Short mmCIF file of N, CA, C and O and ligand atoms in Angstrom, two decimals:
data_model
loop_
_atom_site.label_atom_id
_atom_site.label_comp_id
_atom_site.label_asym_id
_atom_site.label_seq_id
_atom_site.Cartn_x
_atom_site.Cartn_y
_atom_site.Cartn_z
N MET A 1 244.48 95.73 13.47
CA MET A 1 244.94 95.82 14.86
C MET A 1 244.09 94.99 15.78
O MET A 1 242.92 95.26 15.87
N ASN A 2 244.64 93.95 16.27
CA ASN A 2 243.86 93.06 17.16
C ASN A 2 244.36 93.11 18.59
O ASN A 2 245.39 92.54 18.84
N CYS A 3 243.71 93.75 19.43
CA CYS A 3 244.02 93.76 20.84
C CYS A 3 242.91 93.22 21.69
O CYS A 3 242.52 93.80 22.69
N LYS A 4 242.35 92.08 21.19
CA LYS A 4 241.17 91.59 21.91
C LYS A 4 241.51 90.32 22.71
O LYS A 4 242.33 89.52 22.32
N ILE A 5 240.92 90.25 23.87
CA ILE A 5 241.05 89.09 24.68
C ILE A 5 239.73 88.45 24.81
O ILE A 5 238.72 89.09 25.25
N ASP A 6 239.62 87.18 24.51
CA ASP A 6 238.33 86.45 24.70
C ASP A 6 238.19 86.02 26.15
O ASP A 6 238.97 85.17 26.66
N ILE A 7 237.26 86.69 26.85
CA ILE A 7 237.27 86.42 28.29
C ILE A 7 236.10 85.49 28.70
O ILE A 7 235.93 85.16 29.84
N LYS A 8 235.35 85.08 27.67
CA LYS A 8 234.22 84.24 27.94
C LYS A 8 234.78 82.82 28.21
O LYS A 8 235.51 82.25 27.44
N GLY A 9 234.45 82.26 29.41
CA GLY A 9 234.86 80.89 29.68
C GLY A 9 236.33 80.79 29.96
O GLY A 9 236.97 79.72 29.90
N ILE A 10 236.96 81.89 30.30
CA ILE A 10 238.41 81.88 30.57
C ILE A 10 238.60 81.22 31.98
O ILE A 10 237.82 81.39 32.84
N ALA A 11 239.64 80.44 32.14
CA ALA A 11 239.91 79.77 33.38
C ALA A 11 240.38 80.70 34.46
O ALA A 11 241.08 81.72 34.18
N PRO A 12 240.08 80.44 35.73
CA PRO A 12 240.58 81.31 36.81
C PRO A 12 242.09 81.18 36.78
O PRO A 12 242.67 80.25 36.45
N GLY A 13 242.69 82.34 37.25
CA GLY A 13 244.18 82.36 37.30
C GLY A 13 244.77 83.47 36.42
O GLY A 13 243.98 84.36 36.01
N GLU A 14 245.99 83.38 36.13
CA GLU A 14 246.72 84.45 35.42
C GLU A 14 246.85 84.09 33.96
O GLU A 14 247.09 82.90 33.56
N HIS A 15 246.59 85.04 33.07
CA HIS A 15 246.76 84.85 31.64
C HIS A 15 247.51 86.10 31.13
O HIS A 15 247.19 87.20 31.49
N ARG A 16 248.45 85.79 30.27
CA ARG A 16 249.28 86.87 29.71
C ARG A 16 249.07 86.97 28.23
O ARG A 16 249.06 86.03 27.49
N TYR A 17 248.95 88.21 27.81
CA TYR A 17 248.73 88.44 26.37
C TYR A 17 249.75 89.54 25.89
O TYR A 17 249.95 90.52 26.67
N ASP A 18 250.29 89.35 24.75
CA ASP A 18 251.24 90.33 24.20
C ASP A 18 250.67 90.82 22.89
O ASP A 18 250.29 90.08 22.07
N PHE A 19 250.74 92.15 22.73
CA PHE A 19 250.29 92.78 21.47
C PHE A 19 251.34 93.65 20.95
O PHE A 19 252.06 94.37 21.68
N HIS A 20 251.61 93.64 19.65
CA HIS A 20 252.43 94.67 19.05
C HIS A 20 251.63 95.72 18.41
O HIS A 20 250.68 95.47 17.66
N ILE A 21 251.93 96.93 18.71
CA ILE A 21 251.15 98.08 18.24
C ILE A 21 252.02 98.86 17.23
O ILE A 21 253.13 99.22 17.52
N ASP A 22 251.50 99.12 16.00
CA ASP A 22 252.17 99.96 15.07
C ASP A 22 251.23 101.15 14.69
O ASP A 22 250.20 101.36 15.41
N ARG A 23 251.62 101.82 13.68
CA ARG A 23 250.83 103.07 13.40
C ARG A 23 249.42 102.81 13.01
O ARG A 23 248.57 103.71 13.10
N SER A 24 249.06 101.54 12.69
CA SER A 24 247.68 101.34 12.17
C SER A 24 246.67 101.63 13.34
O SER A 24 245.57 101.96 13.04
N LEU A 25 247.14 101.44 14.54
CA LEU A 25 246.18 101.73 15.72
C LEU A 25 245.86 103.29 15.65
O LEU A 25 244.76 103.69 15.91
N PHE A 26 246.89 104.12 15.37
CA PHE A 26 246.64 105.55 15.33
C PHE A 26 245.82 105.95 14.09
O PHE A 26 245.17 106.96 14.13
N GLU A 27 245.98 105.09 13.03
CA GLU A 27 245.20 105.45 11.91
C GLU A 27 243.73 105.21 12.16
O GLU A 27 242.88 105.91 11.65
N VAL A 28 243.43 104.13 12.90
CA VAL A 28 242.05 103.85 13.24
C VAL A 28 241.41 105.04 13.84
O VAL A 28 240.19 105.38 13.59
N TYR A 29 242.14 105.76 14.74
CA TYR A 29 241.58 106.92 15.43
C TYR A 29 241.82 108.26 14.78
O TYR A 29 241.69 109.28 15.30
N GLU A 30 242.25 108.16 13.50
CA GLU A 30 242.55 109.28 12.65
C GLU A 30 243.45 110.28 13.32
O GLU A 30 243.26 111.51 13.34
N ASN A 31 244.44 109.69 14.00
CA ASN A 31 245.45 110.51 14.76
C ASN A 31 246.54 110.87 13.77
O ASN A 31 247.30 109.96 13.32
N ASP A 32 246.77 112.12 13.41
CA ASP A 32 247.79 112.43 12.46
C ASP A 32 249.01 113.04 13.18
O ASP A 32 249.93 113.59 12.52
N THR A 33 248.98 112.99 14.51
CA THR A 33 250.15 113.40 15.21
C THR A 33 251.33 112.40 15.20
O THR A 33 252.45 112.68 15.00
N VAL A 34 250.87 111.15 15.39
CA VAL A 34 251.79 110.03 15.48
C VAL A 34 252.03 109.47 14.05
O VAL A 34 251.08 108.98 13.34
N SER A 35 253.21 109.56 13.49
CA SER A 35 253.52 109.15 12.19
C SER A 35 254.03 107.64 12.17
O SER A 35 253.80 106.89 11.17
N GLU A 36 254.70 107.25 13.23
CA GLU A 36 255.16 105.89 13.32
C GLU A 36 254.98 105.43 14.79
O GLU A 36 255.02 106.25 15.71
N ALA A 37 254.79 104.13 14.98
CA ALA A 37 254.72 103.60 16.34
C ALA A 37 255.30 102.16 16.42
O ALA A 37 255.09 101.40 15.47
N ASP A 38 256.10 101.93 17.41
CA ASP A 38 256.68 100.61 17.62
C ASP A 38 256.48 100.31 19.08
O ASP A 38 257.33 100.72 19.91
N ILE A 39 255.43 99.71 19.46
CA ILE A 39 255.06 99.54 20.87
C ILE A 39 254.68 98.13 21.21
O ILE A 39 254.01 97.44 20.38
N GLU A 40 255.20 97.66 22.33
CA GLU A 40 254.79 96.36 22.81
C GLU A 40 253.83 96.58 24.05
O GLU A 40 254.18 97.40 24.92
N ALA A 41 252.71 95.93 24.00
CA ALA A 41 251.80 96.04 25.04
C ALA A 41 251.57 94.62 25.65
O ALA A 41 251.30 93.68 24.92
N SER A 42 251.77 94.61 26.95
CA SER A 42 251.69 93.26 27.62
C SER A 42 250.61 93.42 28.68
O SER A 42 250.62 94.28 29.50
N ALA A 43 249.66 92.52 28.53
CA ALA A 43 248.50 92.50 29.41
C ALA A 43 248.49 91.28 30.27
O ALA A 43 248.63 90.09 29.75
N LEU A 44 248.41 91.49 31.57
CA LEU A 44 248.30 90.39 32.55
C LEU A 44 246.94 90.39 33.09
O LEU A 44 246.54 91.35 33.79
N LEU A 45 246.17 89.35 32.72
CA LEU A 45 244.75 89.34 33.19
C LEU A 45 244.66 88.28 34.33
O LEU A 45 245.10 87.17 34.11
N VAL A 46 244.09 88.67 35.40
CA VAL A 46 243.90 87.76 36.53
C VAL A 46 242.43 87.59 36.79
O VAL A 46 241.71 88.53 37.06
N LYS A 47 241.94 86.38 36.66
CA LYS A 47 240.58 86.11 36.99
C LYS A 47 240.52 85.58 38.38
O LYS A 47 241.02 84.57 38.76
N GLY A 48 239.81 86.42 39.22
CA GLY A 48 239.60 86.00 40.59
C GLY A 48 238.13 85.61 40.82
O GLY A 48 237.47 85.26 39.82
N ALA A 49 237.65 85.56 42.02
CA ALA A 49 236.32 85.26 42.38
C ALA A 49 235.43 86.36 41.89
O ALA A 49 235.33 87.36 42.57
N GLY A 50 234.76 86.18 40.75
CA GLY A 50 233.80 87.19 40.32
C GLY A 50 234.39 88.45 39.81
O GLY A 50 233.66 89.45 39.65
N CYS A 51 235.72 88.55 39.68
CA CYS A 51 236.16 89.79 39.15
C CYS A 51 237.48 89.59 38.30
O CYS A 51 238.14 88.49 38.40
N PHE A 52 237.74 90.47 37.45
CA PHE A 52 238.94 90.43 36.62
C PHE A 52 239.81 91.66 36.95
O PHE A 52 239.34 92.78 37.15
N ARG A 53 241.13 91.42 37.10
CA ARG A 53 242.04 92.50 37.23
C ARG A 53 243.00 92.44 36.01
O ARG A 53 243.38 91.36 35.62
N LEU A 54 243.39 93.57 35.57
CA LEU A 54 244.26 93.70 34.35
C LEU A 54 245.35 94.62 34.67
O LEU A 54 245.20 95.75 35.19
N THR A 55 246.58 94.16 34.38
CA THR A 55 247.69 95.03 34.50
C THR A 55 248.32 95.17 33.08
O THR A 55 248.55 94.19 32.41
N LEU A 56 248.39 96.45 32.62
CA LEU A 56 248.85 96.73 31.22
C LEU A 56 250.17 97.39 31.32
O LEU A 56 250.35 98.37 31.99
N GLU A 57 251.15 96.84 30.60
CA GLU A 57 252.38 97.50 30.46
C GLU A 57 252.66 97.87 29.03
O GLU A 57 252.53 97.01 28.12
N ILE A 58 252.89 99.10 28.74
CA ILE A 58 253.05 99.59 27.47
C ILE A 58 254.44 100.20 27.34
O ILE A 58 254.69 101.17 27.98
N THR A 59 255.31 99.66 26.43
CA THR A 59 256.63 100.22 26.26
C THR A 59 256.91 100.34 24.74
O THR A 59 256.50 99.45 24.00
N GLY A 60 257.66 101.34 24.41
CA GLY A 60 258.02 101.41 22.96
C GLY A 60 258.33 102.87 22.56
O GLY A 60 258.71 103.63 23.42
N THR A 61 258.15 103.14 21.33
CA THR A 61 258.51 104.43 20.77
C THR A 61 257.39 104.88 19.78
O THR A 61 256.90 104.09 18.98
N VAL A 62 257.06 106.13 19.87
CA VAL A 62 256.24 106.72 18.84
C VAL A 62 257.02 107.86 18.15
O VAL A 62 257.83 108.53 18.78
N THR A 63 256.76 108.02 16.89
CA THR A 63 257.43 109.13 16.12
C THR A 63 256.43 110.16 15.83
O THR A 63 255.31 109.93 15.32
N VAL A 64 256.76 111.44 16.25
CA VAL A 64 255.87 112.57 15.98
C VAL A 64 256.80 113.61 15.21
O VAL A 64 257.98 113.51 15.20
N ALA A 65 256.15 114.70 14.77
CA ALA A 65 256.95 115.80 14.25
C ALA A 65 257.32 116.77 15.40
O ALA A 65 256.55 117.09 16.21
N CYS A 66 258.58 117.15 15.36
CA CYS A 66 259.05 118.10 16.37
C CYS A 66 258.30 119.46 16.20
O CYS A 66 258.19 119.92 15.08
N ASP A 67 257.87 120.00 17.28
CA ASP A 67 257.16 121.28 17.31
C ASP A 67 258.07 122.41 16.72
O ASP A 67 257.57 123.41 16.24
N ARG A 68 259.36 122.30 16.91
CA ARG A 68 260.27 123.38 16.54
C ARG A 68 260.74 123.28 15.14
O ARG A 68 260.70 124.25 14.34
N CYS A 69 261.27 122.05 14.74
CA CYS A 69 261.90 121.94 13.43
C CYS A 69 261.02 121.08 12.47
O CYS A 69 261.46 120.90 11.31
N LEU A 70 260.02 120.41 12.97
CA LEU A 70 259.08 119.57 12.13
C LEU A 70 259.73 118.26 11.67
O LEU A 70 259.07 117.43 11.02
N ALA A 71 260.97 118.01 12.02
CA ALA A 71 261.63 116.71 11.69
C ALA A 71 261.08 115.69 12.61
O ALA A 71 260.56 116.06 13.65
N ASP A 72 261.30 114.39 12.29
CA ASP A 72 260.87 113.32 13.06
C ASP A 72 261.44 113.36 14.46
O ASP A 72 262.68 113.63 14.62
N LEU A 73 260.70 113.11 15.48
CA LEU A 73 261.09 113.07 16.82
C LEU A 73 260.60 111.81 17.52
O LEU A 73 259.39 111.55 17.50
N ASP A 74 261.52 110.95 18.01
CA ASP A 74 261.12 109.71 18.68
C ASP A 74 260.84 109.99 20.16
O ASP A 74 261.64 110.51 20.83
N ILE A 75 259.68 109.57 20.59
CA ILE A 75 259.33 109.76 22.02
C ILE A 75 259.14 108.41 22.60
O ILE A 75 258.30 107.62 22.16
N PRO A 76 259.92 108.13 23.70
CA PRO A 76 259.74 106.85 24.36
C PRO A 76 258.41 106.78 25.11
O PRO A 76 257.92 107.81 25.67
N VAL A 77 257.77 105.62 25.07
CA VAL A 77 256.51 105.45 25.81
C VAL A 77 256.67 104.40 26.80
O VAL A 77 257.20 103.26 26.55
N GLU A 78 256.33 104.66 28.05
CA GLU A 78 256.43 103.70 29.12
C GLU A 78 255.24 103.93 30.08
O GLU A 78 255.20 104.86 30.79
N VAL A 79 254.34 103.04 30.08
CA VAL A 79 253.13 103.16 30.85
C VAL A 79 252.90 101.89 31.57
O VAL A 79 253.02 100.79 30.98
N GLU A 80 252.53 101.92 32.80
CA GLU A 80 252.10 100.70 33.54
C GLU A 80 250.83 101.15 34.35
O GLU A 80 250.87 102.06 35.02
N GLN A 81 249.76 100.41 34.16
CA GLN A 81 248.48 100.74 34.74
C GLN A 81 247.69 99.49 35.06
O GLN A 81 247.67 98.50 34.31
N SER A 82 247.08 99.54 36.23
CA SER A 82 246.24 98.40 36.61
C SER A 82 244.82 98.80 36.50
O SER A 82 244.45 99.97 36.73
N PHE A 83 243.91 97.83 36.20
CA PHE A 83 242.56 98.11 36.01
C PHE A 83 241.74 97.05 36.70
O PHE A 83 242.16 95.91 36.87
N VAL A 84 240.52 97.45 37.12
CA VAL A 84 239.45 96.48 37.47
C VAL A 84 238.57 96.42 36.31
O VAL A 84 238.15 97.47 35.83
N VAL A 85 238.29 95.23 35.83
CA VAL A 85 237.29 95.02 34.76
C VAL A 85 235.89 94.87 35.35
O VAL A 85 235.75 93.90 36.14
N ARG A 86 234.97 95.69 35.02
CA ARG A 86 233.68 95.64 35.58
C ARG A 86 232.64 95.22 34.59
O ARG A 86 232.74 95.65 33.40
N PHE A 87 231.65 94.46 35.01
CA PHE A 87 230.54 94.09 34.12
C PHE A 87 229.30 94.70 34.59
O PHE A 87 229.14 95.05 35.78
N PRO A 88 228.41 95.00 33.66
CA PRO A 88 227.14 95.63 34.02
C PRO A 88 226.41 94.82 35.08
O PRO A 88 226.37 93.51 35.03
N GLY A 89 225.95 95.46 36.12
CA GLY A 89 225.23 94.83 37.20
C GLY A 89 226.17 94.08 38.17
O GLY A 89 225.75 93.49 39.12
N GLY A 90 227.45 94.21 37.96
CA GLY A 90 228.45 93.55 38.92
C GLY A 90 228.48 94.32 40.21
O GLY A 90 227.99 95.45 40.33
N ALA A 91 228.85 93.58 41.22
CA ALA A 91 228.91 94.14 42.58
C ALA A 91 229.93 95.30 42.68
O ALA A 91 231.03 95.17 42.04
N GLU A 92 229.57 96.33 43.35
CA GLU A 92 230.56 97.43 43.56
C GLU A 92 231.64 96.98 44.53
O GLU A 92 231.29 96.42 45.59
N GLU A 93 232.87 97.24 44.21
CA GLU A 93 233.93 96.96 45.22
C GLU A 93 234.34 98.25 45.92
O GLU A 93 233.92 99.34 45.51
N ASP A 94 235.12 98.13 46.87
CA ASP A 94 235.69 99.26 47.58
C ASP A 94 236.43 100.10 46.55
O ASP A 94 237.14 99.55 45.70
N GLU A 95 236.33 101.41 46.71
CA GLU A 95 237.05 102.32 45.76
C GLU A 95 238.57 102.11 46.04
O GLU A 95 239.04 102.07 47.17
N ASP A 96 239.28 101.94 45.02
CA ASP A 96 240.77 101.89 45.08
C ASP A 96 241.27 102.91 44.04
O ASP A 96 241.23 102.70 42.84
N VAL A 97 241.84 104.01 44.56
CA VAL A 97 242.22 105.14 43.72
C VAL A 97 243.36 104.78 42.79
O VAL A 97 243.57 105.45 41.83
N ALA A 98 244.05 103.68 43.10
CA ALA A 98 245.30 103.31 42.32
C ALA A 98 244.84 102.64 41.02
O ALA A 98 245.67 102.42 40.16
N GLU A 99 243.63 102.23 40.97
CA GLU A 99 243.24 101.47 39.81
C GLU A 99 242.18 102.17 38.93
O GLU A 99 241.20 102.75 39.49
N ASP A 100 242.27 102.06 37.72
CA ASP A 100 241.26 102.51 36.83
C ASP A 100 240.26 101.40 36.52
O ASP A 100 240.54 100.24 36.79
N GLU A 101 239.21 101.75 35.93
CA GLU A 101 238.18 100.70 35.70
C GLU A 101 237.98 100.62 34.12
O GLU A 101 238.11 101.59 33.40
N ILE A 102 237.70 99.40 33.69
CA ILE A 102 237.25 99.22 32.31
C ILE A 102 235.89 98.67 32.42
O ILE A 102 235.67 97.58 33.09
N MET A 103 234.97 99.27 31.79
CA MET A 103 233.57 98.81 31.86
C MET A 103 233.28 97.91 30.64
O MET A 103 233.59 98.38 29.50
N MET A 104 232.83 96.74 30.87
CA MET A 104 232.50 95.85 29.77
C MET A 104 231.05 96.15 29.34
O MET A 104 230.16 96.53 30.20
N GLY A 105 230.69 96.00 28.10
CA GLY A 105 229.37 96.14 27.61
C GLY A 105 228.55 94.96 28.04
O GLY A 105 229.04 93.92 28.43
N GLN A 106 227.18 95.07 27.84
CA GLN A 106 226.35 93.96 28.10
C GLN A 106 226.64 92.88 27.12
O GLN A 106 226.93 93.14 26.00
N ASP A 107 226.66 91.64 27.61
CA ASP A 107 226.86 90.49 26.76
C ASP A 107 228.22 90.45 26.12
O ASP A 107 228.49 89.69 25.22
N ALA A 108 229.18 91.27 26.63
CA ALA A 108 230.47 91.32 26.03
C ALA A 108 231.26 90.03 26.35
O ALA A 108 231.30 89.62 27.54
N SER A 109 231.84 89.41 25.39
CA SER A 109 232.70 88.23 25.63
C SER A 109 234.12 88.51 25.36
O SER A 109 234.96 87.71 25.62
N GLU A 110 234.35 89.64 24.74
CA GLU A 110 235.69 90.04 24.42
C GLU A 110 236.08 91.30 25.07
O GLU A 110 235.28 92.29 25.19
N LEU A 111 237.33 91.40 25.52
CA LEU A 111 237.80 92.65 26.13
C LEU A 111 238.76 93.21 25.05
O LEU A 111 239.74 92.64 24.71
N ASP A 112 238.34 94.35 24.55
CA ASP A 112 239.06 94.95 23.45
C ASP A 112 239.94 96.10 23.98
O ASP A 112 239.44 97.10 24.56
N LEU A 113 241.30 95.91 24.02
CA LEU A 113 242.15 96.82 24.68
C LEU A 113 242.69 97.91 23.77
O LEU A 113 243.44 98.81 24.24
N SER A 114 242.28 97.93 22.51
CA SER A 114 242.86 98.98 21.59
C SER A 114 242.59 100.37 22.04
O SER A 114 243.44 101.20 22.03
N GLN A 115 241.37 100.65 22.42
CA GLN A 115 240.95 102.01 22.92
C GLN A 115 241.81 102.35 24.12
O GLN A 115 242.28 103.49 24.25
N VAL A 116 241.92 101.43 25.08
CA VAL A 116 242.63 101.71 26.31
C VAL A 116 244.10 102.02 26.00
O VAL A 116 244.72 102.95 26.54
N ILE A 117 244.68 101.12 25.18
CA ILE A 117 246.10 101.32 24.87
C ILE A 117 246.27 102.68 24.16
O ILE A 117 247.17 103.46 24.44
N TYR A 118 245.44 102.98 23.17
CA TYR A 118 245.47 104.22 22.43
C TYR A 118 245.45 105.42 23.43
O TYR A 118 246.26 106.26 23.35
N ASP A 119 244.46 105.41 24.32
CA ASP A 119 244.31 106.51 25.27
C ASP A 119 245.52 106.71 26.08
O ASP A 119 245.94 107.81 26.36
N TYR A 120 246.04 105.59 26.63
CA TYR A 120 247.14 105.72 27.58
C TYR A 120 248.45 106.19 26.80
O TYR A 120 249.28 106.87 27.36
N VAL A 121 248.64 105.72 25.59
CA VAL A 121 249.81 106.16 24.77
C VAL A 121 249.70 107.68 24.54
O VAL A 121 250.59 108.42 24.81
N CYS A 122 248.52 108.09 24.11
CA CYS A 122 248.33 109.52 23.79
C CYS A 122 248.44 110.44 25.02
O CYS A 122 249.07 111.43 24.99
N THR A 123 247.91 109.92 26.15
CA THR A 123 248.06 110.74 27.44
C THR A 123 249.50 110.82 27.89
O THR A 123 249.83 111.77 28.54
N SER A 124 250.34 109.77 27.59
CA SER A 124 251.67 109.84 28.08
C SER A 124 252.56 110.69 27.23
O SER A 124 253.69 110.98 27.69
N LEU A 125 252.08 111.14 26.07
CA LEU A 125 252.98 112.05 25.31
C LEU A 125 253.06 113.39 25.86
O LEU A 125 252.03 113.97 26.41
N PRO A 126 254.22 113.99 25.86
CA PRO A 126 254.36 115.40 26.36
C PRO A 126 253.60 116.39 25.52
O PRO A 126 253.41 116.13 24.33
N ILE A 127 253.11 117.47 26.16
CA ILE A 127 252.35 118.44 25.43
C ILE A 127 253.31 119.20 24.46
O ILE A 127 252.97 119.39 23.29
N ARG A 128 254.51 119.49 24.90
CA ARG A 128 255.50 120.13 24.06
C ARG A 128 256.48 119.07 23.55
O ARG A 128 257.16 118.47 24.31
N LYS A 129 256.38 118.81 22.19
CA LYS A 129 257.11 117.80 21.60
C LYS A 129 258.33 118.39 20.79
O LYS A 129 258.11 118.84 19.66
N VAL A 130 259.48 118.54 21.42
CA VAL A 130 260.63 119.09 20.75
C VAL A 130 261.85 118.30 21.05
O VAL A 130 261.98 117.60 22.04
N HIS A 131 262.81 118.36 20.12
CA HIS A 131 264.13 117.73 20.37
C HIS A 131 264.77 118.47 21.51
O HIS A 131 264.47 119.64 21.83
N GLU A 132 265.77 117.82 22.05
CA GLU A 132 266.64 118.47 23.06
C GLU A 132 267.29 119.69 22.41
O GLU A 132 267.50 119.71 21.21
N ASP A 133 267.66 120.67 23.29
CA ASP A 133 268.30 121.88 22.74
C ASP A 133 269.56 121.48 21.87
O ASP A 133 270.31 120.72 22.30
N GLY A 134 269.58 122.04 20.64
CA GLY A 134 270.78 121.75 19.79
C GLY A 134 270.59 120.46 18.97
O GLY A 134 271.41 120.23 18.10
N LYS A 135 269.51 119.68 19.20
CA LYS A 135 269.32 118.44 18.53
C LYS A 135 268.34 118.58 17.29
O LYS A 135 268.02 117.59 16.66
N CYS A 136 267.85 119.74 17.09
CA CYS A 136 266.91 119.90 15.99
C CYS A 136 267.66 119.81 14.70
O CYS A 136 268.82 120.06 14.56
N ASP A 137 266.93 119.43 13.66
CA ASP A 137 267.50 119.24 12.29
C ASP A 137 267.91 120.61 11.71
O ASP A 137 267.06 121.51 11.54
N PRO A 138 269.28 120.87 11.59
CA PRO A 138 269.71 122.18 11.17
C PRO A 138 269.19 122.61 9.81
O PRO A 138 268.84 123.79 9.57
N GLU A 139 269.05 121.68 8.86
CA GLU A 139 268.53 122.02 7.53
C GLU A 139 267.04 122.48 7.63
O GLU A 139 266.65 123.43 7.02
N MET A 140 266.30 121.71 8.50
CA MET A 140 264.86 122.08 8.65
C MET A 140 264.78 123.44 9.33
O MET A 140 263.92 124.24 8.96
N MET A 141 265.69 123.73 10.30
CA MET A 141 265.70 125.00 10.98
C MET A 141 265.92 126.15 10.02
O MET A 141 265.28 127.24 10.12
N GLU A 142 266.90 125.93 9.06
CA GLU A 142 267.19 126.93 8.07
C GLU A 142 265.93 127.23 7.18
O GLU A 142 265.55 128.38 6.96
N LYS A 143 265.30 126.08 6.76
CA LYS A 143 264.08 126.27 5.91
C LYS A 143 263.04 127.00 6.71
O LYS A 143 262.27 127.86 6.12
N MET A 144 262.83 126.68 8.03
CA MET A 144 261.88 127.37 8.84
C MET A 144 262.11 128.88 8.89
O MET A 144 261.26 129.69 8.89
N LYS A 145 263.44 129.16 9.05
CA LYS A 145 263.82 130.66 9.13
C LYS A 145 263.40 131.38 7.84
O LYS A 145 262.82 132.42 7.87
N ASP A 146 263.61 130.69 6.68
CA ASP A 146 263.18 131.24 5.42
C ASP A 146 261.67 131.49 5.36
O ASP A 146 261.25 132.52 4.90
N ILE A 147 260.96 130.50 5.86
CA ILE A 147 259.51 130.57 5.83
C ILE A 147 259.01 131.72 6.73
O ILE A 147 258.11 132.45 6.37
N LEU A 148 259.69 131.88 7.89
CA LEU A 148 259.22 132.82 8.82
C LEU A 148 259.66 134.20 8.57
O LEU A 148 259.27 135.21 9.23
N LYS A 149 260.51 134.46 7.53
CA LYS A 149 261.03 135.80 7.18
C LYS A 149 259.95 136.72 6.78
O LYS A 149 258.97 136.32 6.09
ZN1 LIG B 201 263.44 119.54 16.38
#
């Protein structure tokens, strides 16, 4: 899974990067909730005077087990978030509550978005993951009834 942007020596202006995310990202974090993922992440990086701004758009689908019937449940993912990329020792800017921050490590020349994308996808998932009423797998529901007897 490569969601890295080489920001060292990057030219001022706008740069766009596209990443495809599959289940391997979730395997890296040993996430066993997500069984499949088909996600497009689009990053727009803007290099301004002494600062970087990043807008991340994440759209796609993740597959989890339904809490009720345990069959596969596809959950759409749609996240859009802006960030200010900060470097150690960089000047503090005015607080802007609409934006999150990404802190770069010392000497970092690459911006690795995999953790950010992972966090935002996980946070966007509903706490209760169930099919719509009546859409649960009837066979699985029968089996569950037997188990719960
Ligand atoms: Zn279900």
